[in-house]
Coordinates of C-alpha atoms and ligand atoms in Angstrom, one line a residue:
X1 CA -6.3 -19.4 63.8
X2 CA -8.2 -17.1 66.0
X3 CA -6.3 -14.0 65.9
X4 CA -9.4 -12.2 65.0
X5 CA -11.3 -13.4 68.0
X6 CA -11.7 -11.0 70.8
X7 CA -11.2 -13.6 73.7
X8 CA -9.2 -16.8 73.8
X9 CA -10.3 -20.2 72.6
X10 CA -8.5 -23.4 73.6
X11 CA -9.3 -27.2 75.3
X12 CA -8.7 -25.4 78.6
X13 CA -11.9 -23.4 78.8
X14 CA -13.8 -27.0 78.5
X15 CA -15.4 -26.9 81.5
X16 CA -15.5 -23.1 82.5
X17 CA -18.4 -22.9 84.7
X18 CA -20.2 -19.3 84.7
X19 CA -22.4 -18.4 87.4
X20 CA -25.6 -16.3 87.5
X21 CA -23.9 -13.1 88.8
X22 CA -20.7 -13.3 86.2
X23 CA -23.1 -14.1 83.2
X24 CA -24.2 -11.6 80.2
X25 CA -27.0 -13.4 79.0
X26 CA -28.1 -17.0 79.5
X27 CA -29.7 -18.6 75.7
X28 CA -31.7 -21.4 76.2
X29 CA -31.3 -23.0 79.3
X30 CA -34.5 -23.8 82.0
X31 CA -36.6 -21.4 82.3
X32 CA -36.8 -20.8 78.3
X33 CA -39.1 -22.9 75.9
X34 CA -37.7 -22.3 72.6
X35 CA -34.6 -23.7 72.3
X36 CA -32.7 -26.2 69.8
X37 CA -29.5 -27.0 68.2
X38 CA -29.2 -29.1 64.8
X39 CA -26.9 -29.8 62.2
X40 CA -28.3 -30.9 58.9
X41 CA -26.0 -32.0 55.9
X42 CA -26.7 -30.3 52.6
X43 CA -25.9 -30.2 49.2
X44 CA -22.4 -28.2 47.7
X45 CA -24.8 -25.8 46.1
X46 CA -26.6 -25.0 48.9
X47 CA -24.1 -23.9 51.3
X48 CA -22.6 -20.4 51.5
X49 CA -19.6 -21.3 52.3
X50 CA -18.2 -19.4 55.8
X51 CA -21.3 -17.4 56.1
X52 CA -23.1 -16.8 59.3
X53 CA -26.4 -16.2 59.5
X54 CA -28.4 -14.3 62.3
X55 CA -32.1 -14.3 63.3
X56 CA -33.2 -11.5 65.2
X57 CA -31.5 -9.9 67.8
X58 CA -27.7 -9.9 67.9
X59 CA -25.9 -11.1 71.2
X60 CA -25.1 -7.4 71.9
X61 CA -28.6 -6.5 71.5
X62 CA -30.2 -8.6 74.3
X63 CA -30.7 -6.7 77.5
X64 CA -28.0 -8.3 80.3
X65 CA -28.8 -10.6 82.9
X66 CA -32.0 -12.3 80.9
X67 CA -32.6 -15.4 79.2
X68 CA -33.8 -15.4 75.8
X69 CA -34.7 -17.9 73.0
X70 CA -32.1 -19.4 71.2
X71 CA -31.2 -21.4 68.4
X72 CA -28.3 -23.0 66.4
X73 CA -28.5 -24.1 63.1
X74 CA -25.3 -25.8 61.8
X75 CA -25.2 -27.1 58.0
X76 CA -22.6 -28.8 56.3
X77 CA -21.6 -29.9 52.6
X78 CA -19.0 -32.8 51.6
X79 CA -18.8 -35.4 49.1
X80 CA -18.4 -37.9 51.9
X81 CA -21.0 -36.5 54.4
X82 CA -24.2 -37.7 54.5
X83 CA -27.6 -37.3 56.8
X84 CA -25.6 -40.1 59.3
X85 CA -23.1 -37.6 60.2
X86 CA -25.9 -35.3 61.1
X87 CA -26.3 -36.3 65.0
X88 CA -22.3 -36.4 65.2
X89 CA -21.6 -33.3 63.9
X90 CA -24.4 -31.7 66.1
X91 CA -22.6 -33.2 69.3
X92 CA -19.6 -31.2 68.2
X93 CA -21.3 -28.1 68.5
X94 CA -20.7 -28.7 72.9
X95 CA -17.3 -29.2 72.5
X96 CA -16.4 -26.4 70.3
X97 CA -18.4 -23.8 72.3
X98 CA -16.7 -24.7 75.3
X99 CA -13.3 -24.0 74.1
X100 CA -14.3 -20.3 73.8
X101 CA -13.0 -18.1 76.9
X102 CA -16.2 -17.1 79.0
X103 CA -18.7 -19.2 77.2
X104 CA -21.0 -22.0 79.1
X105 CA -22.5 -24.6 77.0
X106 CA -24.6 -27.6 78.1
X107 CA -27.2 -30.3 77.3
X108 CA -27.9 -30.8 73.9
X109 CA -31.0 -30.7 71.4
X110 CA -33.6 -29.5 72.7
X111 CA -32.7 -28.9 75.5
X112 CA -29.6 -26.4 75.1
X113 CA -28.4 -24.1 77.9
X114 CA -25.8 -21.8 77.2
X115 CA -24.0 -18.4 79.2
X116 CA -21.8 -15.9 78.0
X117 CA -19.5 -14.4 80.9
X118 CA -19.9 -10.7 81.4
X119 CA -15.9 -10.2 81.4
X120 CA -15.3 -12.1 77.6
X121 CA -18.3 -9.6 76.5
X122 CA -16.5 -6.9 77.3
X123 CA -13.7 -7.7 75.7
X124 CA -15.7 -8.1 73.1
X125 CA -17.3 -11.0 72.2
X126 CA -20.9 -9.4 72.0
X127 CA -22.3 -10.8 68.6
X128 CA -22.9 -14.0 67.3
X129 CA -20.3 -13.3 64.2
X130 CA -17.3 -14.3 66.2
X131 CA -18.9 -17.3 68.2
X132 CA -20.4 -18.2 64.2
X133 CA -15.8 -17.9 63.3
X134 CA -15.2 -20.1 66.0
X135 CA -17.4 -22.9 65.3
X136 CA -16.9 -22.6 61.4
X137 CA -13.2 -22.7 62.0
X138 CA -13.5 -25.6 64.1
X139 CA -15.4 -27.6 61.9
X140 CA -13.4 -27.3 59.3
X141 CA -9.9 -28.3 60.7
X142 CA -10.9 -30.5 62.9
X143 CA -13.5 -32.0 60.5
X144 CA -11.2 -31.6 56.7
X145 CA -14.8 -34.2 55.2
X146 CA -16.5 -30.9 55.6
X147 CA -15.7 -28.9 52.6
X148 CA -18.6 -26.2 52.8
X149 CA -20.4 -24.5 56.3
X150 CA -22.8 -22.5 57.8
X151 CA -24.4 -21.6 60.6
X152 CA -27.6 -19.6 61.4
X153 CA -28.0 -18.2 64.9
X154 CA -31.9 -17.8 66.0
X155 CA -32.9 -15.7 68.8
X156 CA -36.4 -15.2 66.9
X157 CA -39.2 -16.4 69.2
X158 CA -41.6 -16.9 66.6
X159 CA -39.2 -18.1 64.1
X160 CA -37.8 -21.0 66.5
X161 CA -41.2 -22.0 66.9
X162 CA -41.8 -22.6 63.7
X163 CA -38.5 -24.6 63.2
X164 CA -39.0 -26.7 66.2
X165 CA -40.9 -28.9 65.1
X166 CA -38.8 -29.9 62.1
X167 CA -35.7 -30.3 64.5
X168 CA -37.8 -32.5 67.0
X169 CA -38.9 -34.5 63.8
X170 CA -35.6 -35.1 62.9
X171 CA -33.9 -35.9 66.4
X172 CA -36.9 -38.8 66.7
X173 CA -35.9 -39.8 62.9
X174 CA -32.0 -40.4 64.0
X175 CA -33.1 -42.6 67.3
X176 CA -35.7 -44.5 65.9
X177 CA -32.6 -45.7 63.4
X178 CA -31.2 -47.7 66.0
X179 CA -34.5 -49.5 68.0
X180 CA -34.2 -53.4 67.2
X181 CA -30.6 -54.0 67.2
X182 CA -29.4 -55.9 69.8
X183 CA -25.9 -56.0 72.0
X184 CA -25.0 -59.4 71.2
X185 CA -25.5 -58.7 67.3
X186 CA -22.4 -56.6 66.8
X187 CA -18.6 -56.7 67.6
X188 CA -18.4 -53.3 68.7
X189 CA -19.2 -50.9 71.1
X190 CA -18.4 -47.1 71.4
X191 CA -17.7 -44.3 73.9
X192 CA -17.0 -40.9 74.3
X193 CA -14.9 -38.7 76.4
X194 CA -16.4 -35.4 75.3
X195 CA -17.7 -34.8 78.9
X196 CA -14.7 -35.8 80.5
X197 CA -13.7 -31.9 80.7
X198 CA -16.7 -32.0 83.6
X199 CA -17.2 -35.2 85.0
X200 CA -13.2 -36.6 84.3
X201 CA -13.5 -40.1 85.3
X202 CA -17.0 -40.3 83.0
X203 CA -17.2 -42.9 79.9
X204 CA -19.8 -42.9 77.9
X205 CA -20.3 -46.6 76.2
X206 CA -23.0 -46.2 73.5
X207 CA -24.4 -49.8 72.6
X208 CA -27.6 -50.5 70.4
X209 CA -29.4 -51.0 73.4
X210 CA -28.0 -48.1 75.6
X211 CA -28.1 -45.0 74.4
X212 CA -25.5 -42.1 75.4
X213 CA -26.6 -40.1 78.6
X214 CA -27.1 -36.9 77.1
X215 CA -29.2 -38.4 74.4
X216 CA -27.5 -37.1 71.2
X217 CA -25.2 -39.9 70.5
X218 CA -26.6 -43.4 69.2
X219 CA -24.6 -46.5 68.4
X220 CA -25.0 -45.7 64.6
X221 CA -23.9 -41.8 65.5
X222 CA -20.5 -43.6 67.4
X223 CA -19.5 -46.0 64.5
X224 CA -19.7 -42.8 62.5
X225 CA -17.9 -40.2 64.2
X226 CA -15.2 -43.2 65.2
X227 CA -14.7 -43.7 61.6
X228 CA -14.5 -40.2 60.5
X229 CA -12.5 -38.5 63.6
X230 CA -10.9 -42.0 65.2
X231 CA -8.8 -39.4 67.0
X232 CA -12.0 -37.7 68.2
X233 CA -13.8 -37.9 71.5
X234 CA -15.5 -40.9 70.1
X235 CA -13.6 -44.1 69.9
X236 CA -14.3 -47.4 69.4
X237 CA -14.8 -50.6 72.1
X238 CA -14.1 -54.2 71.0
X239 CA -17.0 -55.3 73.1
X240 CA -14.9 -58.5 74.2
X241 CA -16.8 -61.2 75.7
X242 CA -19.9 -61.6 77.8
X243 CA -19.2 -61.9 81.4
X244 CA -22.6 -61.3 82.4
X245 CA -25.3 -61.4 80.3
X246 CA -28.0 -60.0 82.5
X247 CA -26.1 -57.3 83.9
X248 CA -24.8 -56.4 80.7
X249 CA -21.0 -57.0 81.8
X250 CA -18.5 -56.8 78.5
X251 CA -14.6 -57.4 78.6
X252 CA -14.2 -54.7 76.4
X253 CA -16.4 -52.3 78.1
X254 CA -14.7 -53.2 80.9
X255 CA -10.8 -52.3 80.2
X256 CA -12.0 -49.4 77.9
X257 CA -13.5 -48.2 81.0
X258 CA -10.5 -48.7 83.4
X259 CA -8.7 -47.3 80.8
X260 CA -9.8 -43.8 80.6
X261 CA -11.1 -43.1 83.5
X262 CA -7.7 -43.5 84.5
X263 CA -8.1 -46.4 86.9
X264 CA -11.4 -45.0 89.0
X265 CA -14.1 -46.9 87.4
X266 CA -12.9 -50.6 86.2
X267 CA -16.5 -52.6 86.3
X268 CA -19.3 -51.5 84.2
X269 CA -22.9 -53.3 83.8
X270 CA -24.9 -51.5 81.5
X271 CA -28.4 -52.8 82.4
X272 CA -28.3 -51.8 86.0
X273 CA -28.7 -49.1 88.9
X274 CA -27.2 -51.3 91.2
X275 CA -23.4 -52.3 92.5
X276 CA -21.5 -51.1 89.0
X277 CA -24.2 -48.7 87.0
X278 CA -22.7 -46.7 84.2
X279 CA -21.7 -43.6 85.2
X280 CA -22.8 -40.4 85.7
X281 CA -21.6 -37.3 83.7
X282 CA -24.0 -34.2 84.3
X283 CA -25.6 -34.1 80.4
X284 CA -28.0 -36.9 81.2
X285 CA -31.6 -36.1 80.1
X286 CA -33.2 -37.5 82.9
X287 CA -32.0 -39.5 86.6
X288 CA -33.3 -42.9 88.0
X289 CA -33.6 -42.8 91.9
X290 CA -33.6 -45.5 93.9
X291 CA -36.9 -45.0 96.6
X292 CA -36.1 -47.5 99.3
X293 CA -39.6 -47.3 100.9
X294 CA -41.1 -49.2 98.0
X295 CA -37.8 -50.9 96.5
X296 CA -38.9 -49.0 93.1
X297 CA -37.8 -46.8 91.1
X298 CA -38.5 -43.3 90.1
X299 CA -37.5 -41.1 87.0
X300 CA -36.9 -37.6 86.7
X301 CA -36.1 -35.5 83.8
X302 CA -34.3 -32.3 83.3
X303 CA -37.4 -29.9 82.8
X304 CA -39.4 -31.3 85.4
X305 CA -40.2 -28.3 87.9
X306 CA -40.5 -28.8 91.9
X307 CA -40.2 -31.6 94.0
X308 CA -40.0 -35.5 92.8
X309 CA -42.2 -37.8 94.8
X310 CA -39.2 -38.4 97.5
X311 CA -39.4 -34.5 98.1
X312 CA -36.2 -33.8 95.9
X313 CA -35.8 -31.5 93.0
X314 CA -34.1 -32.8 89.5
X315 CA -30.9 -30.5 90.3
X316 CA -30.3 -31.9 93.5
X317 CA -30.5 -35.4 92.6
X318 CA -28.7 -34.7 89.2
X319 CA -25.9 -33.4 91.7
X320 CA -25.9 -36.9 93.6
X321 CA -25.6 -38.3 90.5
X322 CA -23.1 -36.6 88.6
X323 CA -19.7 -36.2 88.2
X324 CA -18.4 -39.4 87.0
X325 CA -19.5 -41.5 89.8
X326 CA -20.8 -44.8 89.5
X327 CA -23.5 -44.3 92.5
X328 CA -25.6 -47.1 93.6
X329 CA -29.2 -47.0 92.8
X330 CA -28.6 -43.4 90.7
X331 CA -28.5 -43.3 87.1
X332 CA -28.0 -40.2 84.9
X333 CA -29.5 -41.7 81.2
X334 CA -31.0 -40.7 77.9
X335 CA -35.2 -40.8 77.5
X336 CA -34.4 -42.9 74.4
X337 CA -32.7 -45.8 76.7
X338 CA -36.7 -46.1 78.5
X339 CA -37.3 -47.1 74.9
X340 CA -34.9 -49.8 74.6
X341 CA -35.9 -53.7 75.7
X342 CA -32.5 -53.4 77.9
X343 CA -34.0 -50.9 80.1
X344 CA -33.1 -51.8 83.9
X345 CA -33.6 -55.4 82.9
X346 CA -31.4 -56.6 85.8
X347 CA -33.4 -55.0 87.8
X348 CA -36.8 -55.5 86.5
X349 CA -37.4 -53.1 83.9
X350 CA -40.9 -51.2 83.7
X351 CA -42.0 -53.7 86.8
X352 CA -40.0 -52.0 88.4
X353 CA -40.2 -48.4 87.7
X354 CA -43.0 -46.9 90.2
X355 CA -43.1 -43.0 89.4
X356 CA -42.3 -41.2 86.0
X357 CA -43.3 -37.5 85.5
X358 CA -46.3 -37.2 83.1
X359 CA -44.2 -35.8 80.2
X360 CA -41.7 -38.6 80.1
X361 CA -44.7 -41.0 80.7
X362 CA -46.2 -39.7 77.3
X363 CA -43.1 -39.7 75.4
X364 CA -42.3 -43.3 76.0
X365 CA -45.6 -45.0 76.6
X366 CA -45.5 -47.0 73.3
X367 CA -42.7 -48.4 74.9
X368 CA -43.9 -49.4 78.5
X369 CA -46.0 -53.0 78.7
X370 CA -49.5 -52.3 78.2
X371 CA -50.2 -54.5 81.4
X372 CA -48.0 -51.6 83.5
X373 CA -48.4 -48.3 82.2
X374 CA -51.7 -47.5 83.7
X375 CA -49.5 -48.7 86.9
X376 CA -46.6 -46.2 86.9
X377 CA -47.7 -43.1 89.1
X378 CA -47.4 -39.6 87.3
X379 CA -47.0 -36.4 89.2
X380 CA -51.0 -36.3 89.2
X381 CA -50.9 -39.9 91.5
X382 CA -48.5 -39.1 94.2
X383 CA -46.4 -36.5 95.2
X384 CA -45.5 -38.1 98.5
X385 CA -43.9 -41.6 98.8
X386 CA -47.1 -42.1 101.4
X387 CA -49.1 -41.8 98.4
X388 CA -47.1 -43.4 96.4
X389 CA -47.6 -46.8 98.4
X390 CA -51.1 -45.8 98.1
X391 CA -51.5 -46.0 94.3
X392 CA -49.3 -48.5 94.0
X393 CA -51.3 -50.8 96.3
X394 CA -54.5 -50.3 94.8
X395 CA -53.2 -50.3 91.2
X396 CA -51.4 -53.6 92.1
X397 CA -48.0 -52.8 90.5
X398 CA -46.1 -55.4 89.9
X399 CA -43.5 -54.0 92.7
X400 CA -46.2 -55.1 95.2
X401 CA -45.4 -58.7 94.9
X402 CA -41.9 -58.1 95.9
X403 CA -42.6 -56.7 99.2
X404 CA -44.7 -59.5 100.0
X405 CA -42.5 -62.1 98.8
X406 CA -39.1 -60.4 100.5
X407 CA -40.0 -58.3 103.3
X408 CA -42.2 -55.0 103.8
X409 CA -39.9 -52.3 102.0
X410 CA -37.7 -50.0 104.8
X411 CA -39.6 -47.6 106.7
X412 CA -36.5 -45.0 105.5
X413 CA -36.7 -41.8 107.3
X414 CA -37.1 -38.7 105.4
X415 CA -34.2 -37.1 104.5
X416 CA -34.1 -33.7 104.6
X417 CA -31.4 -31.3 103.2
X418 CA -30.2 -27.9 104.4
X419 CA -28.2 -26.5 102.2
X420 CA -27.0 -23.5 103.9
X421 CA -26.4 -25.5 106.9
X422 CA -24.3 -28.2 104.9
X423 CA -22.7 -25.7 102.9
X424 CA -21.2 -24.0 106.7
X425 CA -20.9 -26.7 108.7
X426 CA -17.8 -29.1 109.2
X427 CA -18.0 -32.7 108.1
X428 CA -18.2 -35.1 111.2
X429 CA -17.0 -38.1 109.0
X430 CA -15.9 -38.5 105.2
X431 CA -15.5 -41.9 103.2
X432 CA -14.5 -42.6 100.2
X433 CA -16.6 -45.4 100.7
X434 CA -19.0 -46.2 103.3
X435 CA -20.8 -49.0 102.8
X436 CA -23.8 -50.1 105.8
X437 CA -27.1 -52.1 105.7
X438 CA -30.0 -50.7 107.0
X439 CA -33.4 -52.4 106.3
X440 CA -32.1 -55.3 104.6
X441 CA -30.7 -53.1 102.0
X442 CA -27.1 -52.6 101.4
X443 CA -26.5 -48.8 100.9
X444 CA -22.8 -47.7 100.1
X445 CA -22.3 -44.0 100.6
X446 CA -19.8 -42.8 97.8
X447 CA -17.7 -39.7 98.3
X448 CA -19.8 -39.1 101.7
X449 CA -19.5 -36.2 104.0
X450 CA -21.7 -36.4 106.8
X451 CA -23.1 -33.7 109.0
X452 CA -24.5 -33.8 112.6
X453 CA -26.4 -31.8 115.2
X454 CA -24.9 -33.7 117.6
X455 CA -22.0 -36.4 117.9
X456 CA -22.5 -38.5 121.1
X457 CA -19.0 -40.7 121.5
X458 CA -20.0 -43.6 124.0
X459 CA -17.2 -46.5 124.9
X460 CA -18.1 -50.0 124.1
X461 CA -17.6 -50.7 128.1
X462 CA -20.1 -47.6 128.7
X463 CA -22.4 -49.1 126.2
X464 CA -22.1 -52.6 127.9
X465 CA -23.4 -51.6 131.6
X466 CA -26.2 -49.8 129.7
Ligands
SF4_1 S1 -23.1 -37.5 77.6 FE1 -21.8 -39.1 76.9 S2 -22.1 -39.3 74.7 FE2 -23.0 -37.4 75.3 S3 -21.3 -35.9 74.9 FE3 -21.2 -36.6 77.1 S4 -19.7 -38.3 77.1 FE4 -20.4 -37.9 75.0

């Protein structure tokens, strides 16, 4: 099927990881603002069937080692399709890309960050023609309700500008599909594997009330894709019975999680950060870290540049978070789930949120309590958990009360990270599994390797004539 292709393409380049120095070009990706991908369904007439299209420079026209603007526009015609297949064909676009030899793609929406490796360009895959074969050869076998395709490539500053806003309109239109509808009003759930080829032991259960991680997949877009593709990565989960209502425990999500993640993750409640959170794959839109010091919350998304109010960056927090994990107090999640009335409602909700970066705060303020917005800190309140305290003090957040009513919050010392040190020094200790309690909090340390200056080895008898 993909004779003509220069490089291979095959399920076992899912995952392929390309780093700075082996990439060609990155397209999209952090440091670039115009960026989308979208798949709209059309009518017969108005599809050229096979055709790709390109806007602006071609892949073997952009100058190596930059980033550039980038844009995929995917459109489809079937007698069966219609604009609710829209989000799941879009997802698709991650999981074909990937199988391509050399070729990096993550995120999704918006928010697209894709390499191509320096060795698959020189064997030749240096224009957006072939990657355009790949995808429209894709689509159609694996997708036979698709009877027409194709797909528009943009590198076109100015053009993608003037697109964006169309696309954002449209990704807005496909969540808002699913606000009101509640958990206990359906029968099934759905998940999806489609990440598993970098986080393996990661499920994804997409209810009404919890969107997907990477935020491209609503409950609506599962029952879909399950019914077109039940073979797909997207399958459905009889949702079983209620074990725990207020942690948002399910039967069904339960065994579909044991299941396939192969054993390694067999307890899932879905409205929590704590004990069993959902996991973690590494397309999440935004992380929830636990801040100890003030038993809150805080929320960091993918864009968000420097350090969080603990003193962490998003990447190194997403890489506490990710992989699969179910870690306590960290949550990789979609900015649609802070719209949902399920948000962290075991553990609160918005009372307990205490900082959200001023661009998330906008997005989802019609969705916060009007009693706690003006509560939440921003970016602009505190950039130190010091200040934080502050704010939160003299705003009289709700999270205030609690450390009255239990205890004042741990004191928790700083934690600072050296990553050149950690990345040469040997391990002292490593755990699967290390629970302790420090504070009055439980913390269980998942995966840990630690690291010390110093290891001082005393006897219990030594310690005793102390
Ligand atoms: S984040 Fe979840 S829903 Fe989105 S592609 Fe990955 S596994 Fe699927």
């Amino acid at each position: 099927m993909f004779k003509d292709i220069p490089v291979e393409v095959g399920v076992i380049y899912e995952g392929e990881r390309i780093r700075r120095n082996d990439m060609q070009v990155e397209l999209g990706g952090p440091t670039v603002k115009q960026k989308f991908e979208l798949a709209k369904v059309k009518p017969l007439d108005q599809i050229e069937d096979g055709k790709v299209f390109i806007i602006g420079p071609d892949l073997k026209d952009l100058p190596e080692g930059g980033a550039y603007p980038f844009g995929i526009l995917i459109e489809a015609a079937g007698e069966k399709l219609d604009a609710g297949l829209e989000g799941v064909l879009e997802r698709r676009i991650h999981g074909y890309l990937n199988y391509i030899e050399g070729f990096m793609h993550l995120n999704q929406r918006y928010d697209i960050w894709i390499r191509i490796g320096k060795k698959s360009f020189q064997k030749g895959l240096n224009n957006f023609e072939a990657i355009g074969q790949v995808l429209y050869k894709l689509f159609k076998s694996e997708l036979p309700i698709i009877e027409k395709l194709q797909i528009t490539f943009i590198t076109d500053a100015a053009k993608l500008e003037q697109m964006t806003p169309a696309a954002i309109q449209d990704y807005e239109s496909r969540d808002s599909k699913a606000r009101g509808l509640k958990d206990a009003e359906v029968d099934t759930f759905y998940g999806c594997a489609l990440c598993q080829s970098f986080a393996p032991s990661h499920v994804c259960v997409i209810t009404p009330q919890r969107y997907s991680n990477c935020g491209a997949i609503s409950w609506f877009d599962g029952k879909a894709s399950a019914s077109i593709d039940p073979k797909g990565p997207v399958f459905a989960i009889p949702r079983g019975d209620i074990i725990n209502e207020e942690k948002g425990e399910f039967s069904g999500i339960n065994e579909a999680a044991k299941k396939r993640s192969m054993g390694e993750v067999n307890k899932v409640w879905l409205y929590t950060a704590f004990d069993y959170p959902h996991t973690s794959c590494g397309c999440f839109e935004a992380v929830t870290f636990y801040i100890p010091e003030v038993d809150g919350m805080g929320v960091v998304h993918r864009s968000f540049k420097g350090a969080t109010v603990n003193g962490l960056p998003f990447s190194t927090l997403a890489d506490s978070t990710a992989g699969g994990r179910q870690i306590d107090g960290f949550h990789g999640m979609s900015i649609e789930y802070m719209r949902s009335t399920k948000f962290f409602a075991a553990d609160g909700g918005w009372n307990r949120i205490v900082w959200v970066p001023k661009e998330v705060k906008e997005k989802v303020k019609e969705f916060i309590p009007k009693d706690i917005v003006d509560k939440i800190a921003t970016e602009d309140d505190a950039k130190s958990v010091d200040e934080l305290k502050a704010f939160l003090t003299a705003k009289q957040h709700p999270i205030v009360a609690r450390w009255s009513a239990e205890e004042a919050p741990a004191e928790a010392e700083a934690i600072t990270i050296n990553e050149d040190a950690a990345g040469t020094m040997m391990p002292v200790a490593t755990a699967g599994s290390l629970p302790f309690m420090a504070g009055g909090f439980k913390i269980i340390l998942k995966d840990a390797k630690i690291y010390a200056n110093r290891v001082i080895i005393q006897t219990v008898k030594d310690k005793d004539k102390r």
